Short mmCIF file of C-alpha atoms in Angstrom, two decimals:
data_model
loop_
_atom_site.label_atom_id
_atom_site.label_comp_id
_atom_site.label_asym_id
_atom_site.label_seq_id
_atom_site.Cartn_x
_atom_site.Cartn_y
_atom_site.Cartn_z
CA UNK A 1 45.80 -13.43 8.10
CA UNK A 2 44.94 -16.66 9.73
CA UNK A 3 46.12 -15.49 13.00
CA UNK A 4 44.21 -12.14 12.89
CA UNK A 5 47.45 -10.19 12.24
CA UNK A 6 47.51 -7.60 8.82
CA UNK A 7 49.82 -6.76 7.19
CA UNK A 8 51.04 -3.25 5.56
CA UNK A 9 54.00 -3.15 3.42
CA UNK A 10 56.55 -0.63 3.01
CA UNK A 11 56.86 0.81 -0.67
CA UNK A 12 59.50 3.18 -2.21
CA UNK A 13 58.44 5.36 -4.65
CA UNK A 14 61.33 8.43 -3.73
CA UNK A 15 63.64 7.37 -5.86
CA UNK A 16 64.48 3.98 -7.98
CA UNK A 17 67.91 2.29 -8.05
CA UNK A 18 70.08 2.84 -10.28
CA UNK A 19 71.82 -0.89 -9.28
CA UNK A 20 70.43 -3.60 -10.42
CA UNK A 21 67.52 -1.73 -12.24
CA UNK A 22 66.18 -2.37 -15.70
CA UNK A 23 64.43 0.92 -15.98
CA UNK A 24 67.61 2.92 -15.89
CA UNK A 25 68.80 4.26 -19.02
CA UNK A 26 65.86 1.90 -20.48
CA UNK A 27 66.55 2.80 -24.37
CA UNK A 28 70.22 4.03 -24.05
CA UNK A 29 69.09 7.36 -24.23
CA UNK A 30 69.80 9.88 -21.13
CA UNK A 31 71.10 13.27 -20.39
CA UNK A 32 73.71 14.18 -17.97
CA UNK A 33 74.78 10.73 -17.49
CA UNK A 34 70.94 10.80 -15.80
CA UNK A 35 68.65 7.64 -15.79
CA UNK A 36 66.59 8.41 -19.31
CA UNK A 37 63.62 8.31 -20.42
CA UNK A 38 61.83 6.98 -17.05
CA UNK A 39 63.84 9.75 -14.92
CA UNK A 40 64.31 13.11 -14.24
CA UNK A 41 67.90 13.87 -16.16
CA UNK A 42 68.50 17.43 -14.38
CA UNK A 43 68.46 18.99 -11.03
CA UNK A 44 65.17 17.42 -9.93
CA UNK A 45 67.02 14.17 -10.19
CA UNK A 46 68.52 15.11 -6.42
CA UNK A 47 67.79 12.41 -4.01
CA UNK A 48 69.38 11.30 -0.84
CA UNK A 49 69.91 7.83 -2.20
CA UNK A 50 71.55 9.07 -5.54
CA UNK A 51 70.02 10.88 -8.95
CA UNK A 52 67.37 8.38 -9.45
CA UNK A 53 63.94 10.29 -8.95
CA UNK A 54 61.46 8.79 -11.13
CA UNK A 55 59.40 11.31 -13.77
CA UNK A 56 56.24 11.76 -11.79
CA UNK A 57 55.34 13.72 -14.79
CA UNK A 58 55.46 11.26 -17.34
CA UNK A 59 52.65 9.25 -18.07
CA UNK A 60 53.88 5.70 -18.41
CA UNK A 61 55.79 6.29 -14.69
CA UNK A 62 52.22 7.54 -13.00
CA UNK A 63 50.73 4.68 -13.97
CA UNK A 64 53.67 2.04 -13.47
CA UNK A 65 53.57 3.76 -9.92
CA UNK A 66 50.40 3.40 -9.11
CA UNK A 67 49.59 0.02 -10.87
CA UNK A 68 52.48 -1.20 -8.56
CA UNK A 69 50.66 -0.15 -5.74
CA UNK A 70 47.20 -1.67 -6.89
CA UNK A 71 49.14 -4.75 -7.03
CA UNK A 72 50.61 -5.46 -3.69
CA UNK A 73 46.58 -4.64 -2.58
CA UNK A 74 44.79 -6.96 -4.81
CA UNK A 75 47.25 -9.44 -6.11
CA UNK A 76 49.09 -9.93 -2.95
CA UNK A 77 46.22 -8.99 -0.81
CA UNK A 78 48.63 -6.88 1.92
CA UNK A 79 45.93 -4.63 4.04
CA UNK A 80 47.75 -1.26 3.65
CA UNK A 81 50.99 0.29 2.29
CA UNK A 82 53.21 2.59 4.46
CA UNK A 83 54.52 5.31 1.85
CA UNK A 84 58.51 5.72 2.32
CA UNK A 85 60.02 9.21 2.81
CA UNK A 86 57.03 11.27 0.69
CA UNK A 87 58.54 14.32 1.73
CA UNK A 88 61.06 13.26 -1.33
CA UNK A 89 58.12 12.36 -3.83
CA UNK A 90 56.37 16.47 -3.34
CA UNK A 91 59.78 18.10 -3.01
CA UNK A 92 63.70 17.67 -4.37
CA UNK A 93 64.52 18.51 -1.06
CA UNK A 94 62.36 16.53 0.85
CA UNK A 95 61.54 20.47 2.87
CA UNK A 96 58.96 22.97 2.21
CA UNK A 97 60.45 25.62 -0.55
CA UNK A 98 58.17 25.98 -2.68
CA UNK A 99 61.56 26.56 -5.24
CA UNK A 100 61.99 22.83 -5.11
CA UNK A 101 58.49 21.27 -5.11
CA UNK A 102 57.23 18.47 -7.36
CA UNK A 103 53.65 19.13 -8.39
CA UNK A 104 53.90 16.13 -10.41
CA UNK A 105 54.64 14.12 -7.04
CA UNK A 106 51.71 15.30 -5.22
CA UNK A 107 49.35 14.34 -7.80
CA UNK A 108 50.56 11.11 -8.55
CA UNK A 109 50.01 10.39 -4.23
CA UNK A 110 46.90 11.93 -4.27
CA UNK A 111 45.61 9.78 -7.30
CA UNK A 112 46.65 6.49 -5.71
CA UNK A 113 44.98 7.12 -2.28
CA UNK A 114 42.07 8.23 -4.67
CA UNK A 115 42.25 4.64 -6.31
CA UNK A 116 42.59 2.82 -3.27
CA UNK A 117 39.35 4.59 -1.50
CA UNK A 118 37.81 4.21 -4.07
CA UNK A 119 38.24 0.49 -4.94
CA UNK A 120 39.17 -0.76 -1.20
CA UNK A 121 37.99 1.69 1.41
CA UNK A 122 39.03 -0.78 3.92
CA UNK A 123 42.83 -0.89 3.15
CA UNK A 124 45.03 1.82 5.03
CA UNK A 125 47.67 3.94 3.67
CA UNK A 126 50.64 5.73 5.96
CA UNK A 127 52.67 8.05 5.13
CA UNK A 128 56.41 8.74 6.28
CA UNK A 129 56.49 12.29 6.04
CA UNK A 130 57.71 13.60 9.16
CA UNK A 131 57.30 17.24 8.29
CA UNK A 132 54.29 18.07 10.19
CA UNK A 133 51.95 18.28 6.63
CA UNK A 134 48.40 18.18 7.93
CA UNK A 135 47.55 17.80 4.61
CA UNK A 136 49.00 14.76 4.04
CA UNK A 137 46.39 12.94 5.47
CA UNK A 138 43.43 15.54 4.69
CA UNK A 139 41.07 14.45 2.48
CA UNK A 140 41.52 14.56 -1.04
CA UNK A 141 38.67 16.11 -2.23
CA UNK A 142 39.49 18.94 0.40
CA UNK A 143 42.69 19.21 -1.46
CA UNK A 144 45.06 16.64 0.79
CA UNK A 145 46.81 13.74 -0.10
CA UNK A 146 44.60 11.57 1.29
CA UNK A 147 46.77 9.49 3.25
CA UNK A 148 45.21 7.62 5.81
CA UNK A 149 47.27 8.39 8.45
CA UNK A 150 51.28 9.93 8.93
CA UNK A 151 54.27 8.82 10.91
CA UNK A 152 54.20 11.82 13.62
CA UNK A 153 57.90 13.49 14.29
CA UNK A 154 55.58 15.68 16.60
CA UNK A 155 56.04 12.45 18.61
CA UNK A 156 58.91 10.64 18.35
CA UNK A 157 61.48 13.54 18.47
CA UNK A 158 60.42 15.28 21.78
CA UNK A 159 59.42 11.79 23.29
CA UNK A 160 62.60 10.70 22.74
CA UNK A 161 64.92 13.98 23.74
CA UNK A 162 62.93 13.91 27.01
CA UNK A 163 64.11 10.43 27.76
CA UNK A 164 67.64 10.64 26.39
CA UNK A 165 67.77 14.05 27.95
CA UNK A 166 71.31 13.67 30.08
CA UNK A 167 69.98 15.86 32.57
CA UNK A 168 66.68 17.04 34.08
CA UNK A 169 67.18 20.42 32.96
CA UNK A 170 66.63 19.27 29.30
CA UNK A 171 63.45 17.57 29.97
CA UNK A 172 60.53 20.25 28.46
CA UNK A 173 57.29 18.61 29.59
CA UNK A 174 55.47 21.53 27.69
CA UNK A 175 56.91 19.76 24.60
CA UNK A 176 55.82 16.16 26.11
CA UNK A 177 52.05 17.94 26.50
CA UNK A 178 52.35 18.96 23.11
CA UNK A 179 53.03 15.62 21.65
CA UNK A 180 50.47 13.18 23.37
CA UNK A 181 47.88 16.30 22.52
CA UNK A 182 48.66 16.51 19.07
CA UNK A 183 46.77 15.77 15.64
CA UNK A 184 46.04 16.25 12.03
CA UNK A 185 43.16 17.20 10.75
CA UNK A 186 41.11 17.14 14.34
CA UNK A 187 41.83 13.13 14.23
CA UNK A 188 44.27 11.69 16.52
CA UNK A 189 44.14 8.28 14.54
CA UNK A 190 45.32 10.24 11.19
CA UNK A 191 49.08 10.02 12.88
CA UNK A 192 51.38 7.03 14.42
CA UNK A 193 53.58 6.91 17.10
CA UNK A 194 56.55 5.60 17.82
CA UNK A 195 60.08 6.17 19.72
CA UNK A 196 62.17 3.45 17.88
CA UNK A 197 62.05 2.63 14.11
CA UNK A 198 64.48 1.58 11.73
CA UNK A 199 65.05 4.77 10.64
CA UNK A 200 65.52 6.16 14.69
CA UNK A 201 68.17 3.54 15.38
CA UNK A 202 70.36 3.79 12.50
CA UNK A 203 71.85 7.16 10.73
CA UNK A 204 73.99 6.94 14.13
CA UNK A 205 71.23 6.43 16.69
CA UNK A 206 70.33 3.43 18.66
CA UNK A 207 68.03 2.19 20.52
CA UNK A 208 66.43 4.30 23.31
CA UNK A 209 67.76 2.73 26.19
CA UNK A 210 71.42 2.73 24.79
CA UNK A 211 70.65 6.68 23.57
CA UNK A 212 69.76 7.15 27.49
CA UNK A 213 73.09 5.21 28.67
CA UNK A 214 75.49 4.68 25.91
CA UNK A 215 77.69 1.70 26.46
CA UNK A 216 75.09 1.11 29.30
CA UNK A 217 72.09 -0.40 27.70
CA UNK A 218 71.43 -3.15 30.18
CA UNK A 219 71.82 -0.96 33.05
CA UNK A 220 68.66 -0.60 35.42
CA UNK A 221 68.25 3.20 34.36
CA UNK A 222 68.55 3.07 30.68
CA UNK A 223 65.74 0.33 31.03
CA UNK A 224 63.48 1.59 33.52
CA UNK A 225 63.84 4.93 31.56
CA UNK A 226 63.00 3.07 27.90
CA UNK A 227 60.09 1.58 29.95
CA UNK A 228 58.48 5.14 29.83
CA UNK A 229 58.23 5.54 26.14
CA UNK A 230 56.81 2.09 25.77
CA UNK A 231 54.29 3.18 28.31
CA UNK A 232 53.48 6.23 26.21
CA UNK A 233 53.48 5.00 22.69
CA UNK A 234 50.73 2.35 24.04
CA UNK A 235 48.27 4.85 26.05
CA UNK A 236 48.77 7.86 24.23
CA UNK A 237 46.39 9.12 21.72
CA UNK A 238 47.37 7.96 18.07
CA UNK A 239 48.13 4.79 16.28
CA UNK A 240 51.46 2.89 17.95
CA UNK A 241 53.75 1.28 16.46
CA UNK A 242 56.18 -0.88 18.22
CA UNK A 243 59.42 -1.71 16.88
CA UNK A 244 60.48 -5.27 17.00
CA UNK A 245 62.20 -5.91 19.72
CA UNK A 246 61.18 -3.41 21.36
CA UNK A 247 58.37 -5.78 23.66
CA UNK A 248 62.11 -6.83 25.25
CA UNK A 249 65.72 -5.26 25.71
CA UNK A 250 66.46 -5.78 22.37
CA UNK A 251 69.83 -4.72 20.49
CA UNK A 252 69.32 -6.25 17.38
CA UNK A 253 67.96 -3.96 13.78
CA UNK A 254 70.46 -1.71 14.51
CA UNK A 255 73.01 -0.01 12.92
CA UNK A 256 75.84 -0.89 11.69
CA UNK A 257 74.02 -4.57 11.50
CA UNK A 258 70.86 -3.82 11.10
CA UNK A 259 69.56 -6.64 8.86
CA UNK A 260 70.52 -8.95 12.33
CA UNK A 261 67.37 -10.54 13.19
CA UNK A 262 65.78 -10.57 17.14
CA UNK A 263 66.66 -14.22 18.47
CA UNK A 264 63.04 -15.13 20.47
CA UNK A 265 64.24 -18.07 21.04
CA UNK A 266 67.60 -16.98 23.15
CA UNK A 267 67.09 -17.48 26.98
CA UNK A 268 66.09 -13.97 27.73
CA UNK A 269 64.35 -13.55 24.61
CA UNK A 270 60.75 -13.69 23.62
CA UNK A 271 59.76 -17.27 23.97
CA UNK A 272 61.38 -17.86 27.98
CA UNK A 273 59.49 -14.49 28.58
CA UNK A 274 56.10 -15.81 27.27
CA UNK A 275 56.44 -18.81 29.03
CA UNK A 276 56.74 -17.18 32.43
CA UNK A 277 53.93 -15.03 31.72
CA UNK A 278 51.83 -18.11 31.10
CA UNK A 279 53.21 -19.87 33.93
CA UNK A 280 51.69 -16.93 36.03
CA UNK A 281 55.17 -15.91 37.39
CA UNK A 282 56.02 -12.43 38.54
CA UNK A 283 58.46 -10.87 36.56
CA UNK A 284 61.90 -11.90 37.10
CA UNK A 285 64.19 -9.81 35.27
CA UNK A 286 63.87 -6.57 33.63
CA UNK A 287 63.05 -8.32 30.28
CA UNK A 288 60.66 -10.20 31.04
CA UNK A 289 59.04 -6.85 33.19
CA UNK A 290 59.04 -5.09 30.24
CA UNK A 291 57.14 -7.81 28.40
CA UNK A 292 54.55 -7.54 31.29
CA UNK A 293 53.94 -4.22 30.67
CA UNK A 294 53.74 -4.18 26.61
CA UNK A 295 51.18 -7.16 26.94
CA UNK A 296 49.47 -5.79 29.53
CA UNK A 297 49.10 -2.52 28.21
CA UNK A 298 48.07 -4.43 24.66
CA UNK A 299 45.45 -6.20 26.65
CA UNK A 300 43.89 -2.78 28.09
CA UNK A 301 43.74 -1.69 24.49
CA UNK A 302 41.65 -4.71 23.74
CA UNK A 303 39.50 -4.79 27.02
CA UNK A 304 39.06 -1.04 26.51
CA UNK A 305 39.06 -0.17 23.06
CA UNK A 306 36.62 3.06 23.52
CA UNK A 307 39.46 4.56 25.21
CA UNK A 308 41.66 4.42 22.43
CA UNK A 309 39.77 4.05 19.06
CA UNK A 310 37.35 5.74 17.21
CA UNK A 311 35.38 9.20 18.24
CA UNK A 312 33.96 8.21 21.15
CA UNK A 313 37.73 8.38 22.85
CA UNK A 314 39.57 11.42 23.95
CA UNK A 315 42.50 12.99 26.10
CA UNK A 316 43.07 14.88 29.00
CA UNK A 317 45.45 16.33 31.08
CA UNK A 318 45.64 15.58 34.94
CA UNK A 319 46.42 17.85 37.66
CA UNK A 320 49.74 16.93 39.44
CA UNK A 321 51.52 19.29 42.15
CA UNK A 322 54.84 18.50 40.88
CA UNK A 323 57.20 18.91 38.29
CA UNK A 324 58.72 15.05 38.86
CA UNK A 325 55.65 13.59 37.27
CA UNK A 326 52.92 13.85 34.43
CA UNK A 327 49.41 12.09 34.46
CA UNK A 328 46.99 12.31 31.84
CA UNK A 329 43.51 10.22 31.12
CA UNK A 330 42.23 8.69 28.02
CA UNK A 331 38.07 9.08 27.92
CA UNK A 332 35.37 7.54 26.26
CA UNK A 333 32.71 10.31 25.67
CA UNK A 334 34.72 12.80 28.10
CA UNK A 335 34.36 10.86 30.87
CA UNK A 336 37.87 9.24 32.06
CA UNK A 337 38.36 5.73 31.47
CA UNK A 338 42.08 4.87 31.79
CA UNK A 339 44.58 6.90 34.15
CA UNK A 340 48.41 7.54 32.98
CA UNK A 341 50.75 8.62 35.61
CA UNK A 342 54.64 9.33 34.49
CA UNK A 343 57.37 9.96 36.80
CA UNK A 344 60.00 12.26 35.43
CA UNK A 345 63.31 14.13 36.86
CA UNK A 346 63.94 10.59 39.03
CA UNK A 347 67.66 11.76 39.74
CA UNK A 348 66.27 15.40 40.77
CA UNK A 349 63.47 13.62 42.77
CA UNK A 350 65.82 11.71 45.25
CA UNK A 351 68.05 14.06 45.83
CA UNK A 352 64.58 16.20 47.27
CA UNK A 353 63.94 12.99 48.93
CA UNK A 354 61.05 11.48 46.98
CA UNK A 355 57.65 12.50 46.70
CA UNK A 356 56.91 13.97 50.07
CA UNK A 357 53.22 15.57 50.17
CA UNK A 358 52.92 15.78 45.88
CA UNK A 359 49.84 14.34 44.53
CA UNK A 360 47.81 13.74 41.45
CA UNK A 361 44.10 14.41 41.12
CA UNK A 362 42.37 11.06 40.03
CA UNK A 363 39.21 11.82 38.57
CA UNK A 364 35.92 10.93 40.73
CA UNK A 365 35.37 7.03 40.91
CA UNK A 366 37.04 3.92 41.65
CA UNK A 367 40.47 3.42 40.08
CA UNK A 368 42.00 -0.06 39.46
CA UNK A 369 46.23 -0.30 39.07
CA UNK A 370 46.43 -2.41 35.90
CA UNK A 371 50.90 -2.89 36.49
CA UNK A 372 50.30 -3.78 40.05
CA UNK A 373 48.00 -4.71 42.65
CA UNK A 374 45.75 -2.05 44.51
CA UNK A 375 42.81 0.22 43.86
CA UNK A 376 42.62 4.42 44.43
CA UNK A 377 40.01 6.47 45.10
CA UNK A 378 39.35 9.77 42.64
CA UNK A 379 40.30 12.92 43.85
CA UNK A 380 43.61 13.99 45.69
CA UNK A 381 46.02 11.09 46.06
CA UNK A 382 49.56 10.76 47.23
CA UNK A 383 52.01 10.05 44.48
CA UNK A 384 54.14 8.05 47.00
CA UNK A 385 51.13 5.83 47.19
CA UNK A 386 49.96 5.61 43.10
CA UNK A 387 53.31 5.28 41.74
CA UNK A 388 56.06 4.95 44.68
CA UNK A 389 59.20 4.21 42.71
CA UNK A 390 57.79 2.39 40.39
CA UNK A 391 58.30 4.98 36.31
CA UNK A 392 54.86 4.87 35.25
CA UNK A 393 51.48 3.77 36.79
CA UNK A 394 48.43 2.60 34.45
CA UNK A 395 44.72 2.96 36.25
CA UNK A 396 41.71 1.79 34.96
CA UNK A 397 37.94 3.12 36.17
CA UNK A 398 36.35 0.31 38.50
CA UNK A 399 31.92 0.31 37.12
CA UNK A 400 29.61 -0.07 39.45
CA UNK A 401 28.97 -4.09 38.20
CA UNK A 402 32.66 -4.79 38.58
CA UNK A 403 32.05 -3.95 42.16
CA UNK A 404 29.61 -5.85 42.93
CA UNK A 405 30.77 -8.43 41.12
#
């Protein structure tokens, strides 16, 4: 908190033990060899970690539950809790049959988001759902949750197929549109959005660029391709959440070692890359080009924060006359503020030999590259000209006092 930096904690509530766990069996009595008297003891016991589902039904677990909760909040003073796996706490399966829903579970959330607005409107709760539940994060009193915001599968999985894809043919950009469009509840800030997490590189995954070039992480293309999601998660409409690490080429918090800690201080890591960044330096090496791009895309976010929080920002779609790139703008009261421009297909695209006559249509103004040096006009441009090689370009509008400044 001294540094300006908040923190929300992750909290479990999908299931409890049963190592190393006082609760279990708590009196010696139980059924089915089940955790007693502070458990379900038949089928609704299922978890994926075991059958150790807590009673949401049972009064003294509700409120041990959500006085945990109140705890970490006041006692601890964290700014927000991020909600484990939910999908496990409304239903055995962690799906949508209605067979195998938990009533009892969806209360019990709904009553601690209820406490928490109602004592500390200011803290923020997130849910890990990930099964596209706008009413996780509706308000309660319109019969939701009342989460504050949800980790968004709408984003991560087709963000991440698309840059895994082996091929261009399984690139769908209609997908792609979908997910930087996407919401809950008409509020773009009611999801987050990622492409790495601990949960995406474990279970057998990695990180993205050694999903895009297995064996091949530290190649140029499995970077240069990673570089796009980073470039999305940071400009696209939503809350982002960057996994650590991910600011460099990091292969650390993975499976099957994922408790391995990032090592800043290592000579390509963190600290080296910081340092040439103060120094003014252009980037070097791919690492330290990637940490150009996450700070300088964390800086537009802070220079511009009408584009990207609160009502006044919004989203559109830019006209491109290709299929080898994407462009979209982020607006403060519909009128464009930031320009995104994506290349896609790259392997396709050379073989055609590059861009040719495709363009993007800036909207009318001045335009400002924020990754490189050079301004654009609005209105037709030449893709060879505002991105060249180069996987994603990042414009910002050029006011009249910045002019003639």
């Amino acid at each position: 908190h001294r540094h300006g930096i908040a923190v929300v904690l992750d909290v479990v509530y999908n299931h409890f033990g049963p190592g190393d766990l006082d609760l279990w069996q708590f009196d010696g009595w139980s059924e089915n060899d089940g955790g007693g008297i502070y458990f379900y003891n038949d089928w609704r016991a299922e978890t994926p970690w075991g059958e150790n589902r807590p009673d949401y039904g049972r009064p003294e677990v509700r409120q041990y539950i959500r006085d945990n909760a109140l705890m970490w909040l006041t006692e601890y003073r964290v700014d927000g809790l991020r909600a484990d796996a939910i999908s496990f706490v409304r239903n055995v399966k962690g799906e949508s049959d209605p067979g195998a829903d938990l009533p009892d579970g969806w209360s019990l959330m709904r009553w601690i988001n209820e406490e928490i607005r109602a004592q500390m409107p200011w803290k923020i709760t997130i849910a890990e759902d990930l099964r596209g539940e706008a009413a996780i994060t509706e308000r309660t009193e319109n019969g939701g949750q009342g989460f504050g915001s949800q980790w968004d599968g709408t984003f991560v999985y087709p963000i991440r197929e698309v840059l895994t894809a082996p091929d261009d043919a399984g690139r769908n950009m209609q997908e792609v549109n979908k997910a930087l469009s996407h919401n809950y509840n008409g509020d773009v800030f009611r999801r987050v959005i990622y492409t790495e997490s601990h949960d995406e590189v474990a279970n057998g995954k990695s990180r993205v660029a050694e999903e895009v070039m297995p064996g091949d992480a530290d190649g140029y293309f499995a970077k240069k391709r990673a570089v796009l999601g980073t470039a999305l998660v940071l400009t696209a409409p939503g809350v982002p959440d960057v996994y650590q690490g991910s600011e460099l080429w990091e292969d650390s918090l993975v499976d099957p070692d994922n408790r391995r800690a990032v090592d800043y201080s290592s000579p390509s890591g963190l600290a080296a890359s910081l340092a040439s960044r103060e120094d003014g330096a252009a980037p070097r090496t791919l690492d330290e080009e990637k940490l150009a791009l996450t700070s300088t895309l964390l800086r537009l976010r802070a220079e511009h924060p009408e584009a990207f929080v609160g009502t006044r920002s919004g989203y559109r779609a830019l006209p491109v006359t290709t299929g080898h790139a994407f462009a979209f703008a982020r607006l403060v009261d519909e009128e464009a503020e930031v320009v995104v421009i994506v290349r896609r297909l790259g392997r396709r695209l050379a073989q055609l030999g590059g861009w040719r006559e495709d363009s993007v249509v800036l909207p009318e103004g001045r335009w400002r590259h924020v990754l490189a040096d050079g301004d654009a006009d609005g209105g037709g441009q030449a893709l060879s000209e505002v991105l060249g090689d180069e996987p994603v370009a990042v414009l910002v509008r050029v006011h009249d006092e910045e002019e003639t400044a």
